[in-house]
Amino acid sequence: MNVGSFVCSCADTCEVDLEAAREGIEGVDVAASSSLLCADGLPAMEEVIDEYDLDEVIVTCPEEGVQRKLERVAEAQGVHPDAVSFVDQREGAGWVHDEAGATAKTARMINARTAGLEAESIPRTITSDAGDSVAVVGDPETAAALADDADVTLIADGREYVDSGADLGDVTIERGRVVGVDGRFGEFTVRLESRVTEDCISCMKCVHDGPDGKVTRYPVDIDPDAPDGAWTDVCPTDAIEMDGVERTLEFDQIVYPAADRRTRGGRVGFYTAPIDPATISAVRKHLGGIEKPAHLDLEMDVCAAGDSSQMGCNECVEACPHDAVERSRIDEVEFHEDMCQNCGACTSSCPTGATRLREPSNERIAREVEALCRPTDEEGGWLLGRSESDVDAPIVAFVCSEEADDALTEYGRLSAAGKVDVEYPPILPVRVNCTDTVGEAHAMHALACGADGVAIVGCGGDCRHSGPEPKADLVDRLNRATRDLDLGERVAFFAPDAADPGAFVEAISTFAVELEPSPIPDGEHEATGGIETDPDRENPPFDSHGWTLESVRAILEHVDPDREVIRGLKDFGRMAVDDACTFTPTCSTICPTDAIRRDEDEAVLEFNHERCVNCGLCEEGCVEDAITMHDGLHLSLLPERSDGEPWTEVYEGEMRECLHCGEPFASEGTARKIEGEVGDRVAGLVPTASGSVFDYCDDCRAQLLYDRGEAGGESR
């Protein structure tokens, strides 16, 4: 794979030193530059692509129209359009930073894109079959527009349609008001409530005698606020039910303009206002089923949701803002991939890697962060006459690709147009689908790579996925962890408002100024995404637990915290067992990460802190309530701090040995418990036995009972 990069200063409007940026680019076969690539530089671009036989091209250009032009040029030279990617050197760098910072940032962003493309996932799609039935709530025009293509039902929702100007000849009209919408694409159920039953014959008697404005003619229905009275007795079929009747209808898709975002959730095939031609087109496109990109890789064998009818980890269910994950059984979760909106909330919260975002994958994000944190050879070099890096305080910024990215772009345009003076530190951006994608593993990895700080840059005001300030809890936990690691607070959340660049500039500038230089060298750490000391661990690379632990270990090579317990990292816990333990195998059997093991010969219960993801399943499933989990990463329990031993003894019991064969067969706790519960019922069962029947293993106890039976038969 031959890769080339092209840097442009957009007619010298960008504060980017082209030569220095070009010299700072790494990992490509050729780096070229032009002050106006889309015009004077096109012939040279064609020559470079041809000379180096490029398969992939990275270009600094944020303008969509020009991007299409450059894609056509590359395609004419044999490069597939999908193999052309773009980096914003303008709005996100040259228009808002000084020359040194913008130049260094541009080179680093290209290096990050190169590294990220090497870890890019192969596209995959999912399909979901459905029929052609569509419910439209209270919108006759939309119902009429869809009637030629779909089996449309217009739900009246209390409205009158006698004088509707829409052509409803091919539309089924149902009376009733919507009280609930359940299900998902292809399986929606709509619950309706009305004061008129299906026995109605539309005789108009109730319309004639009823209170004005409280009874509709088409379809006939009664307002819930209508007063009761003698007029309700006029119905010849007794179809009036003033207490209301409820019924349920099934549909493949729902158009419900008045529904709010929370009601809709992330359900595919559920449409709310505004209803426009694009909405109509989407409904038609989904008739019969859908095909969409698969956003997740699922590996449910490592899921910690539960076992043996015991509930464990529930992180993905609680995190998903679109109801695409549900607890289908007490010990199992189910993903509805057709409802997934690619926000990454489930993947950043999952400790085991059972669910992983396909694009950008954690590995891709890791490689981009590592490239961004690595100073290029030319930073501060002879080209710019400086002796230090031109990114004074490297801040890795995880930027939401929706409103936050748009706001930062707008800041650059306002600055270039001279409308407002915008200049802020050259933060190093990693574009994510949503800040929900970002979890503790991503932030800790950035710090392990030498970043002075981590900025989580999300939607201003209200995230369309998770509401306002969805990462407040994460920021608090991460700063607790960084304080415990003796790094001080290094993580912050920012919500840039396109209309108020000054607030963002002040906030991010203050954050940068207050950061102390990191004691961790930048550019040295490269993640494997797992726990190298545990080769038997079956989790996929870059799972949250393993990746976080790897990053903390990299940080600990450069700091010496006073605390033995690092708080704030949710995926780590310590197991404590009290004397109520009877040494039953429940906890070791149901532990989803094999972090608990029993040594029956020694009656010892052991715990592996390195493997534990703090799912709580052992605590929930312990029949004796003998287990208590304590949050936090306990450094003293890691093998490198305990003579290389990952296993810690958490309970030592005693095994009962069989009086006959001498073999240990049960813990003393278990034997005593059973003897206490049923001992009176079996007392004297074998009078000739030495001691209680509970002093014998299963085989010897069976032999005793058999011998007793034989002896009884002979005596008869």
XYZ file of C-alpha atoms in Angstrom:
716
model
C 0.000 0.000 0.000
C 1.584 3.274 -1.168
C 0.401 6.339 0.735
C 0.949 9.972 -0.142
C 0.004 13.194 1.612
C -0.621 16.653 0.232
C -0.526 19.832 2.341
C -2.179 23.044 1.189
C -2.213 26.513 2.751
C -5.458 27.472 0.990
C -4.015 30.368 -1.001
C -1.781 31.237 1.954
C -4.779 32.092 4.140
C -3.655 29.447 6.654
C -0.893 30.091 9.164
C 0.876 26.887 8.119
C 4.527 26.647 7.116
C 4.217 24.223 4.201
C 7.837 23.115 4.171
C 7.957 22.501 7.917
C 4.628 20.654 7.855
C 5.767 18.508 4.957
C 9.021 17.625 6.699
C 7.131 16.662 9.847
C 4.931 14.106 8.121
C 5.842 10.490 8.863
C 4.811 7.043 7.665
C 3.989 7.972 4.056
C 5.797 7.281 0.808
C 5.715 10.902 -0.282
C 4.670 14.250 1.210
C 4.009 17.183 -1.122
C 2.680 20.703 -0.634
C 1.068 23.550 -2.528
C -0.276 26.969 -1.636
C -3.392 26.243 -3.719
C -3.647 22.539 -4.402
C -7.120 22.655 -5.939
C -5.969 24.968 -8.726
C -2.314 25.539 -9.553
C -1.272 22.418 -7.656
C -3.472 19.905 -9.494
C -0.994 19.003 -12.283
C 1.724 18.366 -9.699
C -0.685 16.262 -7.625
C -1.449 14.117 -10.657
C 2.256 13.658 -11.352
C 3.016 12.649 -7.750
C 0.189 10.092 -7.675
C 1.394 8.606 -10.938
C 5.122 8.654 -10.088
C 4.708 6.997 -6.695
C 1.854 4.721 -7.806
C -0.204 5.825 -4.808
C -3.040 3.653 -3.511
C -4.124 6.012 -0.740
C -4.077 9.793 -0.517
C -4.393 12.114 2.504
C -5.108 15.754 1.677
C -5.451 18.840 3.875
C -8.768 20.252 2.662
C -11.961 20.887 4.697
C -14.084 22.284 1.836
C -16.620 19.678 0.669
C -16.938 20.930 -2.893
C -13.178 20.958 -3.354
C -12.936 17.524 -1.744
C -15.166 16.103 -4.485
C -12.947 17.754 -7.083
C -9.792 16.279 -5.581
C -11.431 12.849 -5.356
C -12.181 12.986 -9.091
C -8.596 13.936 -9.845
C -7.288 11.058 -7.737
C -9.783 8.649 -9.284
C -8.622 9.643 -12.753
C -5.123 8.600 -11.663
C -6.370 5.185 -10.478
C -7.035 5.926 -6.779
C -10.399 4.750 -5.476
C -12.490 7.665 -4.117
C -12.859 5.856 -0.776
C -9.056 5.833 -0.516
C -8.912 9.645 -0.428
C -9.248 11.161 3.045
C -9.118 14.736 4.248
C -7.653 16.620 7.200
C -8.762 20.093 8.306
C -5.676 22.298 8.336
C -7.761 25.446 8.006
C -10.746 25.993 10.332
C -9.232 23.639 12.917
C -5.620 24.825 12.720
C -4.336 27.594 10.444
C -7.203 29.976 11.136
C -7.225 29.614 14.957
C -3.590 28.933 15.975
C -0.291 30.723 15.515
C 1.963 29.517 12.705
C 4.162 27.272 14.827
C 1.239 25.564 16.533
C -0.816 25.228 13.352
C 2.139 23.780 11.441
C 2.974 21.199 14.080
C -0.696 20.302 14.527
C -1.201 19.852 10.777
C 1.724 17.442 10.531
C 0.554 15.515 13.576
C -3.014 15.267 12.257
C -1.759 13.805 8.990
C 0.405 11.344 10.916
C -2.627 10.405 13.015
C -4.765 9.869 9.937
C -2.080 7.642 8.418
C -1.858 5.576 11.607
C -5.628 5.392 11.929
C -6.172 4.182 8.378
C -3.902 1.222 9.063
C -6.379 0.116 11.743
C -9.525 0.921 9.750
C -12.276 -1.704 9.925
C -13.647 -3.469 6.855
C -17.272 -2.330 6.303
C -20.021 -4.789 7.172
C -23.795 -4.470 6.865
C -26.815 -5.836 8.707
C -30.313 -6.469 7.353
C -33.693 -6.514 9.030
C -36.846 -7.669 7.240
C -40.170 -5.876 7.609
C -43.517 -5.450 5.901
C -45.210 -2.435 4.323
C -47.530 -1.311 7.123
C -47.064 2.280 8.296
C -48.884 4.096 11.080
C -49.153 7.861 10.706
C -50.339 9.714 13.794
C -52.427 12.851 13.248
C -50.893 13.855 9.896
C -53.288 13.276 6.959
C -50.977 14.869 4.369
C -48.137 12.450 5.175
C -50.573 9.519 5.222
C -51.826 10.474 1.755
C -48.276 10.909 0.438
C -47.350 7.371 1.478
C -50.590 5.647 0.485
C -49.486 4.693 -3.050
C -46.469 2.750 -1.742
C -47.432 1.483 1.713
C -50.317 0.028 3.680
C -51.048 3.222 5.611
C -53.166 3.651 8.719
C -53.930 7.175 9.885
C -54.392 7.241 13.653
C -56.795 10.081 14.395
C -55.288 10.961 17.787
C -58.452 12.932 18.626
C -58.512 14.980 15.443
C -61.397 15.562 13.015
C -60.870 14.565 9.359
C -64.240 15.400 7.778
C -62.853 18.471 6.034
C -59.334 17.166 5.424
C -57.981 18.279 2.081
C -55.750 15.211 1.816
C -56.741 12.302 -0.396
C -57.396 9.578 2.187
C -59.191 7.179 -0.137
C -56.485 4.505 0.226
C -55.828 5.184 3.893
C -57.303 3.252 6.809
C -58.379 5.620 9.588
C -58.376 4.445 13.200
C -60.001 6.263 16.095
C -58.192 6.689 19.381
C -55.403 8.600 21.050
C -51.875 7.186 21.283
C -50.939 6.187 24.834
C -47.795 4.231 24.046
C -45.487 2.944 21.314
C -43.501 -0.215 21.965
C -41.334 -2.556 19.930
C -38.909 -1.829 17.138
C -38.606 -1.740 13.364
C -40.880 -4.338 11.803
C -42.507 -5.084 15.176
C -43.986 -1.819 16.460
C -47.103 -1.924 18.613
C -49.225 1.180 19.142
C -51.564 1.332 22.114
C -54.696 3.421 21.515
C -57.345 4.593 23.912
C -60.798 5.811 22.853
C -64.278 6.402 24.339
C -65.971 4.697 21.409
C -65.677 0.954 20.779
C -65.507 -0.947 17.511
C -69.287 -1.500 17.709
C -69.785 2.072 16.477
C -71.849 2.322 13.243
C -71.253 6.081 12.740
C -74.939 6.902 13.075
C -74.044 10.410 14.318
C -76.444 10.308 17.275
C -73.679 11.029 19.799
C -72.302 13.770 17.540
C -75.761 15.378 17.399
C -76.568 15.134 21.109
C -73.088 15.404 22.588
C -71.375 18.540 23.908
C -70.073 20.897 21.230
C -66.470 20.320 20.178
C -66.150 17.135 22.226
C -67.225 14.503 19.680
C -65.561 14.070 16.288
C -67.522 12.941 13.232
C -64.783 11.189 11.246
C -63.778 9.003 12.875
C -66.358 9.079 15.651
C -64.618 9.516 19.003
C -65.178 11.361 22.249
C -62.773 13.746 23.947
C -61.516 12.403 27.318
C -62.601 15.725 28.875
C -66.191 15.393 27.658
C -68.707 15.376 30.564
C -70.761 12.284 31.215
C -74.517 12.589 30.927
C -77.738 11.320 29.432
C -76.419 11.975 25.925
C -74.164 8.936 26.232
C -77.242 6.697 26.266
C -78.295 7.579 22.695
C -75.940 5.063 21.042
C -78.010 2.239 19.496
C -75.094 -0.233 19.714
C -73.850 0.710 23.193
C -70.502 1.663 21.645
C -69.830 4.545 24.066
C -67.508 3.683 26.936
C -66.738 6.806 28.942
C -64.099 5.040 31.055
C -62.175 4.423 27.857
C -61.163 1.264 26.057
C -57.661 0.367 24.961
C -56.552 -1.665 21.991
C -53.220 -2.473 20.346
C -52.322 -2.325 16.672
C -49.160 -3.605 14.961
C -47.069 -1.803 12.336
C -43.690 -1.998 10.637
C -42.971 1.754 10.785
C -44.339 4.742 12.713
C -44.634 8.397 11.678
C -45.518 10.339 14.830
C -44.766 14.058 14.416
C -45.826 15.051 17.929
C -43.705 12.441 19.734
C -40.681 13.680 21.635
C -37.126 12.416 21.293
C -37.334 10.307 24.434
C -40.401 8.470 23.123
C -38.692 7.779 19.817
C -35.338 6.830 21.279
C -33.017 5.573 18.581
C -35.530 3.296 16.936
C -35.120 2.888 13.198
C -38.456 3.297 11.407
C -39.818 5.742 14.018
C -40.064 9.291 12.680
C -40.851 12.530 14.536
C -41.157 16.172 13.455
C -40.155 17.772 11.226
C -41.748 15.592 8.571
C -40.339 16.630 5.209
C -39.661 15.017 1.804
C -36.546 13.364 3.230
C -38.703 11.673 5.885
C -41.159 10.411 3.263
C -38.236 9.081 1.240
C -36.793 7.300 4.282
C -40.114 5.580 5.024
C -40.381 4.379 1.447
C -36.772 3.196 1.436
C -37.405 1.058 4.514
C -40.542 -0.635 3.196
C -39.862 -4.362 3.183
C -36.743 -4.106 5.325
C -33.501 -2.247 5.804
C -29.835 -2.648 5.126
C -27.484 -0.471 7.144
C -23.857 -0.437 8.239
C -23.037 -2.674 11.170
C -21.680 -0.424 13.900
C -20.735 -3.064 16.461
C -18.572 -6.133 16.796
C -20.109 -8.439 19.396
C -18.283 -11.172 21.282
C -20.835 -12.360 23.801
C -18.673 -15.221 25.081
C -16.819 -12.685 27.243
C -19.946 -10.785 28.329
C -20.297 -10.356 32.094
C -24.073 -9.794 32.042
C -24.787 -12.757 34.293
C -24.895 -16.500 34.710
C -27.055 -19.186 36.295
C -30.048 -16.855 36.711
C -27.898 -14.258 38.467
C -27.609 -10.706 37.162
C -24.127 -9.283 36.657
C -22.860 -6.323 34.651
C -25.587 -4.033 33.304
C -23.375 -1.265 31.924
C -24.415 -1.481 28.264
C -28.146 -1.552 29.041
C -27.873 1.500 31.273
C -25.577 3.370 28.885
C -27.473 2.941 25.607
C -29.620 6.049 24.993
C -31.490 4.407 22.113
C -32.886 1.239 23.727
C -30.803 -0.855 21.356
C -29.690 -3.098 24.235
C -32.078 -4.884 26.537
C -31.845 -7.429 29.297
C -33.721 -10.234 27.578
C -33.235 -12.529 30.605
C -32.008 -11.946 34.120
C -28.588 -13.293 33.173
C -28.351 -12.179 29.530
C -28.407 -9.019 27.420
C -29.470 -8.741 23.797
C -28.337 -6.208 21.184
C -30.731 -4.942 18.491
C -28.177 -3.804 15.941
C -30.798 -2.312 13.637
C -31.565 0.245 16.374
C -27.918 1.134 17.018
C -27.124 4.793 16.279
C -23.327 4.416 16.392
C -22.846 6.611 19.466
C -20.483 4.174 21.228
C -22.099 4.449 24.658
C -22.298 0.687 25.131
C -18.760 0.093 23.903
C -17.076 2.631 26.186
C -18.968 1.311 29.201
C -18.400 -2.414 28.519
C -15.481 -3.644 30.649
C -14.839 -6.920 28.830
C -14.911 -6.064 25.127
C -18.133 -7.991 24.516
C -19.322 -5.019 22.447
C -16.856 -2.965 20.432
C -17.365 -0.073 18.057
C -16.288 -0.942 14.539
C -15.391 2.527 13.319
C -13.542 4.186 14.770
C -12.394 1.116 16.642
C -10.528 1.424 19.914
C -7.364 0.318 18.145
C -7.763 3.031 15.525
C -8.326 5.652 18.220
C -5.256 4.388 20.067
C -3.061 4.656 16.993
C -4.293 8.150 16.219
C -3.654 9.308 19.792
C -0.149 7.839 19.764
C 0.641 9.650 16.507
C -0.801 12.925 17.780
C 1.257 12.764 20.964
C 4.492 11.999 19.143
C 6.484 15.173 18.299
C 7.642 15.229 14.720
C 11.329 15.500 13.871
C 10.952 19.058 12.597
C 9.024 20.555 15.534
C 11.113 23.330 17.000
C 13.880 22.529 14.533
C 15.895 24.708 12.229
C 12.984 25.403 9.916
C 11.165 27.485 12.498
C 14.160 28.527 14.542
C 12.828 27.068 17.791
C 14.384 24.751 20.341
C 11.246 23.107 21.748
C 8.071 21.467 20.489
C 5.520 23.819 18.968
C 2.689 22.105 20.868
C 3.557 23.517 24.275
C 0.899 21.638 26.236
C -0.230 18.568 24.266
C -3.942 18.186 24.894
C -5.693 15.258 23.244
C -9.217 16.373 22.382
C -11.887 13.748 21.703
C -14.249 15.785 19.519
C -17.861 14.867 18.785
C -18.332 14.703 15.005
C -21.715 16.410 15.201
C -22.461 19.756 16.898
C -19.080 20.147 18.602
C -17.138 19.670 15.375
C -19.485 22.086 13.617
C -18.936 24.692 16.342
C -15.146 24.486 16.079
C -15.420 24.813 12.301
C -17.573 27.900 12.710
C -14.990 29.453 15.025
C -12.381 29.124 12.306
C -14.625 30.725 9.708
C -15.539 33.619 11.991
C -11.866 34.220 12.652
C -10.867 34.106 8.974
C -13.724 36.443 8.055
C -12.551 38.951 10.654
C -15.858 38.800 12.510
C -14.253 37.829 15.798
C -10.745 37.226 17.065
C -10.444 33.500 17.786
C -7.176 31.919 18.871
C -6.775 29.000 21.236
C -4.102 26.394 22.042
C -3.456 23.781 19.316
C -5.456 20.920 20.824
C -4.851 17.582 19.126
C -8.211 16.309 17.815
C -9.482 12.751 17.640
C -12.820 12.735 15.862
C -15.370 10.391 17.461
C -18.974 9.656 16.529
C -20.150 11.042 19.862
C -18.447 11.738 23.164
C -20.336 8.664 24.396
C -17.602 6.763 22.535
C -15.056 7.992 25.087
C -14.497 6.004 28.276
C -11.882 5.716 30.971
C -9.685 3.542 28.747
C -9.386 6.252 26.069
C -8.468 8.994 28.528
C -5.950 6.899 30.462
C -4.293 5.828 27.214
C -3.898 9.457 26.120
C -2.225 10.276 29.434
C 0.019 7.222 29.100
C 1.105 8.596 25.716
C 2.342 11.763 27.392
C -0.622 14.109 26.893
C -0.658 16.904 29.451
C -4.443 16.889 29.390
C -7.547 15.283 27.904
C -10.408 17.409 26.585
C -13.750 15.750 25.888
C -15.454 18.125 23.449
C -19.146 17.391 23.094
C -22.368 18.939 21.865
C -23.280 22.298 23.318
C -26.390 22.318 25.470
C -27.954 18.954 24.686
C -26.422 15.859 23.096
C -28.906 14.199 20.745
C -27.824 10.873 22.153
C -27.421 11.324 25.905
C -28.710 14.757 26.887
C -26.793 17.589 28.573
C -23.226 17.041 29.798
C -23.239 13.268 29.339
C -19.621 12.953 30.471
C -19.768 14.837 33.778
C -19.550 11.631 35.816
C -16.716 10.269 33.667
C -14.699 13.476 34.077
C -15.164 13.394 37.857
C -14.062 9.764 38.062
C -11.069 10.265 35.804
C -9.852 13.268 37.755
C -10.147 11.260 40.950
C -7.987 8.578 39.331
C -5.403 11.067 38.060
C -5.204 12.694 41.489
C -4.639 9.294 43.069
C -1.907 8.640 40.493
C -0.210 11.864 41.607
C -0.884 13.540 38.250
C -3.373 16.131 39.456
C -6.561 16.869 37.545
C -6.058 16.498 33.794
C -9.485 15.867 32.236
C -12.239 18.326 31.350
C -15.467 18.423 29.352
C -16.183 21.267 26.919
C -19.386 22.044 25.055
C -18.566 24.703 22.415
C -21.441 26.899 21.310
C -21.129 28.105 17.714
C -22.642 31.442 18.718
C -20.226 32.037 21.598
C -16.621 31.318 20.614
C -15.267 33.505 23.414
C -16.541 31.176 26.124
C -14.828 28.174 24.587
C -11.582 30.019 23.925
C -11.438 31.188 27.528
C -12.290 27.731 28.929
C -9.827 25.724 26.827
C -7.078 28.337 27.233
C -7.494 28.341 31.010
C -7.431 24.551 31.041
C -4.192 24.513 29.034
C -2.484 27.149 31.167
C -3.337 25.409 34.432
C -1.968 22.026 33.320
C 1.375 21.049 34.745
C 3.765 19.355 32.297
C 3.196 15.627 32.379
C 5.967 13.523 33.938
C 5.258 10.923 31.255
C 7.403 11.305 28.118
C 5.372 11.938 24.992
C 5.555 9.687 21.995
C 7.010 6.590 23.671
C 4.003 4.448 24.625
C 2.400 2.108 22.093
C -0.547 0.101 23.335
C -1.209 -3.567 22.734
C -4.682 -3.150 24.224
C -4.461 -6.025 26.672
C -2.802 -7.596 29.699
C 0.472 -9.057 28.502
C 1.149 -10.723 31.862
C -1.966 -12.890 31.425
C -1.676 -14.856 28.163
C -4.668 -17.051 29.071
C -7.060 -14.110 29.146
C -9.648 -14.519 26.375
C -10.879 -10.945 25.991
C -10.388 -9.211 22.630
C -7.662 -6.556 22.359
C -8.539 -3.021 23.468
C -11.283 -4.069 25.844
C -11.829 -1.330 28.413
C -10.482 -3.237 31.422
C -7.337 -4.601 29.813
C -6.541 -1.412 27.908
C -7.021 0.770 30.988
C -4.790 -1.445 33.106
C -2.083 -1.384 30.440
C -2.215 2.427 30.395
C -2.078 2.727 34.177
C 0.983 0.484 34.217
C 2.647 2.719 31.618
C 1.883 5.754 33.778
C 3.232 4.063 36.920
C 6.627 3.732 35.263
C 6.986 7.500 35.665
C 5.080 8.316 38.867
C 5.147 7.017 42.420
C 1.722 7.673 43.957
C 1.216 7.627 47.702
C -2.073 5.770 47.428
C -2.271 2.007 47.085
C -5.841 2.179 45.768
C -6.556 4.158 42.602
C -10.162 5.276 42.794
C -12.435 6.369 39.967
C -11.768 3.471 37.581
C -15.063 1.610 37.513
C -13.799 -1.596 35.894
C -11.643 -2.654 38.839
C -12.657 -4.192 42.158
C -11.258 -6.144 45.072
C -13.036 -9.195 46.462
C -13.379 -9.639 50.230
C -14.790 -12.851 51.738
C -15.966 -13.196 55.337
C -16.356 -16.227 57.605
C -19.858 -16.968 56.316
C -18.223 -18.611 53.288
C -18.941 -22.335 53.038
C -16.606 -22.796 50.090
C -19.334 -23.658 47.602
C -18.239 -23.360 43.965
C -20.851 -20.759 43.010
C -18.589 -17.716 42.770
C -15.787 -19.449 40.889
C -18.291 -21.036 38.509
C -20.209 -17.893 37.546
C -17.280 -15.453 37.404
C -17.258 -14.352 33.729
C -13.554 -13.435 33.686
C -12.181 -16.442 35.613
C -10.955 -14.115 38.352
C -11.879 -16.577 41.142
C -10.580 -20.099 41.666
C -10.965 -22.790 44.334
C -8.227 -25.070 45.598
C -10.243 -27.959 47.000
C -7.217 -29.785 48.354
C -6.302 -26.824 50.557
C -9.811 -25.346 50.946
C -8.512 -22.016 49.687
C -10.394 -19.417 47.643
C -8.168 -17.213 45.468
C -8.819 -13.961 43.626
C -7.138 -12.436 40.559
C -7.447 -8.651 40.729
C -5.870 -8.295 37.312
C -8.805 -10.129 35.712
C -11.703 -8.799 37.805
C -13.935 -6.270 35.988
C -16.013 -5.450 39.083
C -19.247 -6.740 37.558
C -20.577 -7.790 40.970
C -21.827 -11.176 39.783
C -19.982 -13.081 42.518
C -21.404 -10.795 45.186
C -24.906 -11.133 43.750
C -24.688 -14.899 43.369
C -23.118 -15.814 46.707
C -25.740 -17.828 48.571
C -24.130 -17.063 51.944
C -23.770 -13.287 51.287
C -20.125 -13.737 52.212
C -18.655 -11.636 49.385
C -18.200 -7.871 49.369
C -16.667 -6.060 46.400
C -14.578 -2.939 46.966
C -14.175 -0.482 44.069
C -10.810 0.680 42.785
C -7.540 -0.539 41.334
C -5.500 -1.999 44.197
C -1.888 -1.688 43.140
C -0.570 -4.071 45.780
C -2.625 -6.893 44.239
C -0.995 -6.605 40.820
C 1.573 -9.353 40.100
C 4.448 -6.923 39.571
C 3.953 -5.794 43.180
C 3.436 -9.244 44.673
C 6.455 -11.234 43.498
C 4.895 -11.976 40.125
C 1.895 -13.792 41.616
C -1.490 -12.646 40.215
C -3.534 -14.790 42.638
C -4.327 -13.656 46.176
C -5.816 -15.836 48.891
C -9.104 -14.317 50.059
C -10.454 -17.171 52.166
C -8.950 -20.222 53.823
C -11.326 -22.874 55.026
C -10.999 -26.508 56.049
C -11.935 -29.613 54.134
C -13.767 -32.470 55.832
C -12.131 -35.833 55.202
C -14.163 -38.983 54.805
C -14.019 -41.213 57.909
C -13.855 -44.273 55.717
C -11.579 -43.507 52.742
C -9.822 -40.453 54.091
C -10.455 -38.337 50.973
C -11.513 -34.678 51.388
C -15.032 -34.315 50.005
C -16.565 -31.015 51.210
C -15.654 -27.911 53.109
C -16.321 -27.929 56.824
C -18.598 -24.944 56.335
C -20.726 -26.694 53.752
C -20.896 -29.928 55.748
C -21.891 -28.108 58.935
C -24.515 -26.089 57.108
C -26.172 -29.152 55.573
C -25.933 -31.081 58.815
C -27.602 -28.216 60.632
C -30.451 -28.060 58.128
C -31.303 -31.771 57.779
C -29.253 -33.530 60.463
C -32.242 -34.242 62.713
C -34.093 -35.959 59.907
C -31.350 -38.488 59.191
C -30.063 -39.027 62.719
C -29.669 -42.744 63.406
C -30.051 -43.639 59.764
C -26.955 -45.853 59.988
C -26.563 -46.775 63.678
C -23.472 -48.866 63.040
C -21.554 -45.971 61.383
C -18.755 -44.278 63.212
C -20.000 -40.712 63.533
C -22.583 -38.935 61.409
C -23.456 -39.795 57.818
C -22.155 -36.332 57.033
C -18.656 -37.520 57.899
C -18.589 -39.713 54.794
C -18.074 -38.828 51.137
C -20.833 -39.573 48.631
C -19.423 -42.950 47.603
C -18.769 -44.197 51.128
C -22.100 -42.857 52.380
C -23.868 -44.760 49.614
C -21.962 -47.910 50.579
C -23.004 -47.480 54.228
C -26.646 -47.188 53.263
C -26.350 -50.209 50.983
C -24.714 -52.256 53.723
C -27.459 -51.242 56.139
C -30.070 -52.417 53.670
C -28.312 -55.745 53.165
C -28.061 -56.295 56.894
C -31.741 -55.522 57.314
C -32.652 -58.034 54.631
C -30.616 -60.818 56.257
C -32.229 -60.193 59.654
C -35.635 -60.707 58.111
